[in-house]
Amino acid sequence: QVQVVESGGGSVQPGGSLRLSCAASGNIGSIYAMDWYRQAPGKQRELVASITSGGVTNYVDFVKGRFTISRENAKSTVYLQMNSLKLEDTAIYYCNIRLRWQTYWGQGTQVTVSS
């Protein structure tokens, strides 16, 4: 029984910042990796950033230099610090937790960047 909950989404002006949080709870074993995805209306879900159990991070090109993924293992929590937000960053952001044998998704949190 694992539950994944995202928070921190909202509305922001271009150039602004948001910090997303994702907390996993329940019968959690060892976390293999944690990822952030996003999906805009009419588009495919795409990977934004990931962090492995060894602390190795990965970012897609369109967020490099603007977004930072981090984690607190003791809290089973992953964060996504988003700076210099652009209109095209508008999407529902989903957290993905990869355990030993299963993957769990959060419900998503809406990020809206507008003038």
XYZ file of N, CA and C in Angstrom:
345
model
N 0.839 -1.179 0.000
C 0.000 0.000 0.000
C 0.884 1.242 0.000
N 1.018 1.835 -1.153
C 1.840 3.025 -1.311
C 0.998 4.140 -1.892
N 1.108 5.300 -1.301
C 0.406 6.475 -1.778
C 1.418 7.561 -2.115
N 1.198 8.225 -3.238
C 2.086 9.284 -3.695
C 1.263 10.547 -3.872
N 1.676 11.622 -3.223
C 0.921 12.871 -3.249
C 1.830 14.031 -3.615
N 1.449 14.759 -4.671
C 2.172 15.960 -5.069
C 1.516 17.195 -4.477
N 2.298 18.239 -4.332
C 1.787 19.520 -3.879
C 2.719 20.622 -4.362
N 2.255 21.853 -4.252
C 3.085 22.999 -4.599
C 2.754 23.654 -5.920
N 1.829 23.085 -6.669
C 1.443 23.690 -7.927
C 0.639 24.952 -7.708
N 0.442 25.687 -8.781
C -0.310 26.925 -8.706
C -0.114 27.759 -9.939
N -0.499 29.013 -9.842
C -0.375 29.962 -10.946
C 0.743 30.945 -10.664
N 1.508 31.234 -11.691
C 2.647 32.126 -11.544
C 2.864 32.885 -12.848
N 3.436 34.060 -12.764
C 3.765 34.845 -13.950
C 5.061 34.359 -14.576
N 5.253 34.618 -15.855
C 6.520 34.236 -16.488
C 7.712 34.798 -15.732
N 8.732 33.967 -15.567
C 9.900 34.361 -14.806
C 9.821 34.030 -13.335
N 8.656 33.621 -12.880
C 8.468 33.285 -11.487
C 8.974 31.900 -11.143
N 8.767 31.516 -9.883
C 9.269 30.240 -9.385
C 8.202 29.488 -8.610
N 8.305 28.180 -8.642
C 7.477 27.295 -7.847
C 8.325 26.122 -7.384
N 7.959 25.568 -6.249
C 8.624 24.375 -5.747
C 7.598 23.276 -5.527
N 7.715 22.219 -6.303
C 6.821 21.088 -6.184
C 7.381 20.067 -5.204
N 6.494 19.445 -4.460
C 6.875 18.405 -3.523
C 6.105 17.134 -3.839
N 6.716 16.015 -3.574
C 6.082 14.720 -3.777
C 6.486 13.817 -2.624
N 5.502 13.380 -1.862
C 5.758 12.539 -0.703
C 5.125 11.168 -0.888
N 5.900 10.145 -0.655
C 5.417 8.778 -0.716
C 5.196 8.256 0.698
N 4.119 7.530 0.885
C 3.814 6.974 2.198
C 3.233 5.575 2.051
N 3.211 4.850 3.155
C 2.695 3.501 3.153
C 3.793 2.473 3.273
N 3.565 1.332 2.663
C 4.511 0.226 2.732
C 5.630 0.420 1.714
N 6.538 1.299 2.050
C 7.625 1.657 1.152
C 8.897 0.912 1.541
N 9.487 0.293 0.574
C 10.785 -0.325 0.777
C 11.872 0.621 0.330
N 12.798 0.097 -0.402
C 13.885 0.915 -0.928
C 13.436 1.592 -2.217
N 13.618 2.896 -2.277
C 13.261 3.652 -3.475
C 14.411 3.599 -4.469
N 14.105 3.138 -5.658
C 15.124 3.011 -6.691
C 15.405 4.352 -7.349
N 14.327 5.067 -7.667
C 14.474 6.366 -8.313
C 13.164 7.131 -8.204
N 13.254 8.431 -8.423
C 12.085 9.288 -8.409
C 12.141 10.213 -9.607
N 10.986 10.406 -10.222
C 10.920 11.171 -11.458
C 9.803 12.203 -11.407
N 9.967 13.253 -12.196
C 8.910 14.212 -12.450
C 8.579 14.197 -13.936
N 7.305 14.063 -14.229
C 6.789 14.142 -15.586
C 5.810 15.309 -15.675
N 5.484 15.699 -16.894
C 4.445 16.693 -17.072
C 3.659 16.395 -18.343
N 2.427 16.854 -18.361
C 1.562 16.635 -19.504
C 0.674 17.848 -19.724
N 0.774 18.414 -20.903
C -0.078 19.519 -21.307
C -1.266 18.964 -22.090
N -2.383 19.679 -22.131
C -3.562 19.205 -22.866
C -3.249 18.889 -24.316
N -3.663 17.710 -24.768
C -3.445 17.309 -26.139
C -2.050 16.815 -26.451
N -1.201 16.732 -25.451
C 0.164 16.289 -25.669
C 0.477 15.051 -24.845
N 1.546 14.372 -25.236
C 1.987 13.191 -24.513
C 2.666 13.578 -23.203
N 2.584 12.690 -22.240
C 3.304 12.893 -20.999
C 4.803 12.777 -21.268
N 5.576 13.700 -20.732
C 6.997 13.731 -20.995
C 7.796 13.809 -19.703
N 8.948 13.193 -19.725
C 9.840 13.227 -18.578
C 10.459 14.612 -18.445
N 10.522 15.107 -17.226
C 11.123 16.401 -16.940
C 12.472 16.227 -16.256
N 12.488 15.455 -15.182
C 13.714 15.256 -14.418
C 13.626 13.967 -13.623
N 14.766 13.414 -13.277
C 14.808 12.201 -12.478
C 16.014 12.228 -11.563
N 15.922 11.461 -10.487
C 17.041 11.316 -9.570
C 17.062 9.874 -9.088
N 18.225 9.253 -9.123
C 18.364 7.856 -8.744
C 18.709 7.727 -7.271
N 18.721 6.489 -6.799
C 19.088 6.227 -5.410
C 20.522 6.634 -5.122
N 21.351 6.664 -6.148
C 22.728 7.091 -5.995
C 22.920 8.590 -6.103
N 21.833 9.326 -6.296
C 21.912 10.774 -6.365
C 22.211 11.323 -7.744
N 22.199 10.476 -8.751
C 22.446 10.934 -10.109
C 21.185 11.577 -10.672
N 21.312 12.785 -11.167
C 20.169 13.514 -11.705
C 20.219 13.569 -13.221
N 19.043 13.732 -13.802
C 18.919 13.838 -15.244
C 17.821 14.836 -15.568
N 18.058 15.673 -16.562
C 17.102 16.688 -16.971
C 16.936 16.679 -18.475
N 15.732 16.951 -18.920
C 15.528 17.168 -20.339
C 16.035 18.563 -20.688
N 16.344 18.761 -21.958
C 16.994 19.992 -22.384
C 16.182 21.245 -22.078
N 14.870 21.155 -22.189
C 14.066 22.364 -22.054
C 13.938 22.875 -20.628
N 14.489 22.160 -19.646
C 14.465 22.655 -18.263
C 15.859 22.811 -17.671
N 16.873 22.425 -18.390
C 18.232 22.521 -17.874
C 18.594 23.968 -17.547
N 19.169 24.145 -16.377
C 19.534 25.474 -15.925
C 18.415 26.217 -15.234
N 17.195 25.701 -15.311
C 16.045 26.353 -14.684
C 15.430 25.510 -13.568
N 15.392 24.199 -13.761
C 14.777 23.297 -12.783
C 15.850 22.518 -12.038
N 15.557 22.189 -10.787
C 16.450 21.376 -9.977
C 15.652 20.318 -9.239
N 16.038 19.064 -9.399
C 15.388 17.981 -8.679
C 16.252 17.598 -7.482
N 15.628 17.323 -6.367
C 16.333 16.927 -5.156
C 15.459 15.975 -4.358
N 16.032 15.390 -3.332
C 15.277 14.429 -2.541
C 15.684 14.467 -1.078
N 14.790 13.992 -0.231
C 15.062 13.737 1.172
C 14.660 12.295 1.428
N 15.627 11.422 1.428
C 15.352 9.997 1.527
C 14.645 9.612 2.828
N 15.013 10.269 3.917
C 14.407 9.955 5.205
C 12.908 10.231 5.211
N 12.472 11.147 4.357
C 11.054 11.495 4.269
C 10.373 10.882 3.052
N 11.124 10.124 2.262
C 10.606 9.570 1.008
C 9.961 10.662 0.172
N 10.674 11.752 0.027
C 10.147 12.931 -0.635
C 11.096 13.412 -1.727
N 10.516 13.842 -2.825
C 11.286 14.415 -3.918
C 10.727 15.799 -4.225
N 11.612 16.716 -4.601
C 11.226 18.086 -4.888
C 11.617 18.463 -6.308
N 10.919 19.428 -6.836
C 11.285 20.017 -8.112
C 11.216 21.528 -7.963
N 12.379 22.158 -7.888
C 12.460 23.605 -7.831
C 12.453 24.143 -9.251
N 11.471 24.951 -9.568
C 11.294 25.471 -10.911
C 11.481 26.983 -10.889
N 12.510 27.448 -11.554
C 12.800 28.868 -11.666
C 12.670 29.320 -13.115
N 12.575 30.618 -13.291
C 12.474 31.205 -14.632
C 11.403 30.517 -15.465
N 10.245 30.365 -14.886
C 9.166 29.640 -15.551
C 8.697 30.356 -16.805
N 8.361 29.567 -17.801
C 7.898 30.053 -19.081
C 6.470 29.588 -19.330
N 5.799 30.250 -20.259
C 4.434 29.879 -20.597
C 4.335 28.415 -21.006
N 5.332 27.935 -21.727
C 5.316 26.565 -22.205
C 5.538 25.528 -21.105
N 5.841 25.978 -19.890
C 5.953 25.064 -18.764
C 4.592 24.698 -18.184
N 3.547 25.339 -18.642
C 2.206 25.061 -18.158
C 1.818 23.616 -18.458
N 1.453 22.879 -17.416
C 1.107 21.470 -17.555
C 0.704 20.921 -16.196
N 0.191 19.706 -16.211
C 0.025 18.965 -14.978
C 1.313 18.201 -14.735
N 1.866 18.365 -13.557
C 3.118 17.715 -13.214
C 2.848 16.503 -12.339
N 3.424 15.378 -12.727
C 3.213 14.110 -12.043
C 4.506 13.591 -11.441
N 4.400 13.059 -10.250
C 5.523 12.429 -9.584
C 5.453 10.922 -9.787
N 6.576 10.321 -10.062
C 6.679 8.881 -10.243
C 7.722 8.324 -9.292
N 7.314 7.352 -8.487
C 8.206 6.701 -7.533
C 8.457 5.280 -7.983
N 9.703 4.949 -8.201
C 10.073 3.611 -8.620
C 10.634 2.826 -7.444
N 9.917 1.772 -7.067
C 10.372 0.879 -6.014
C 11.027 -0.345 -6.630
N 11.267 -1.354 -5.816
C 11.982 -2.537 -6.298
C 11.257 -3.227 -7.441
N 9.948 -3.435 -7.290
C 9.190 -4.162 -8.293
C 8.009 -3.399 -8.878
N 7.725 -2.239 -8.333
C 6.545 -1.498 -8.764
C 6.829 -0.010 -8.918
N 5.990 0.625 -9.704
C 6.050 2.058 -9.930
C 4.737 2.692 -9.492
N 4.819 3.811 -8.791
C 3.632 4.487 -8.291
C 3.615 5.929 -8.765
N 2.421 6.362 -9.176
C 2.214 7.713 -9.682
C 1.354 8.530 -8.739
N 1.660 9.796 -8.661
C 0.816 10.714 -7.927
C -0.360 11.156 -8.776
N -1.246 11.944 -8.183
C -2.446 12.394 -8.880
C -2.189 13.588 -9.793
N -1.054 14.206 -9.644
C -0.701 15.356 -10.453
C -1.013 16.669 -9.764
N -0.239 17.680 -10.081
C -0.480 19.024 -9.577
C -0.353 20.011 -10.734
N -1.301 20.924 -10.825
C -1.368 21.847 -11.951
C -0.404 23.008 -11.776
N 0.362 23.263 -12.811
C 1.237 24.431 -12.876
C 0.793 25.278 -14.058
N 0.435 26.513 -13.785
C -0.022 27.420 -14.827
C 0.846 28.667 -14.837
N 1.466 28.923 -15.963
C 2.296 30.110 -16.143
C 1.591 31.021 -17.142
N 1.219 32.196 -16.706
C 0.482 33.118 -17.563
C 0.752 34.549 -17.157
N 0.488 35.454 -18.092
C 0.652 36.885 -17.832
C -0.583 37.482 -17.202
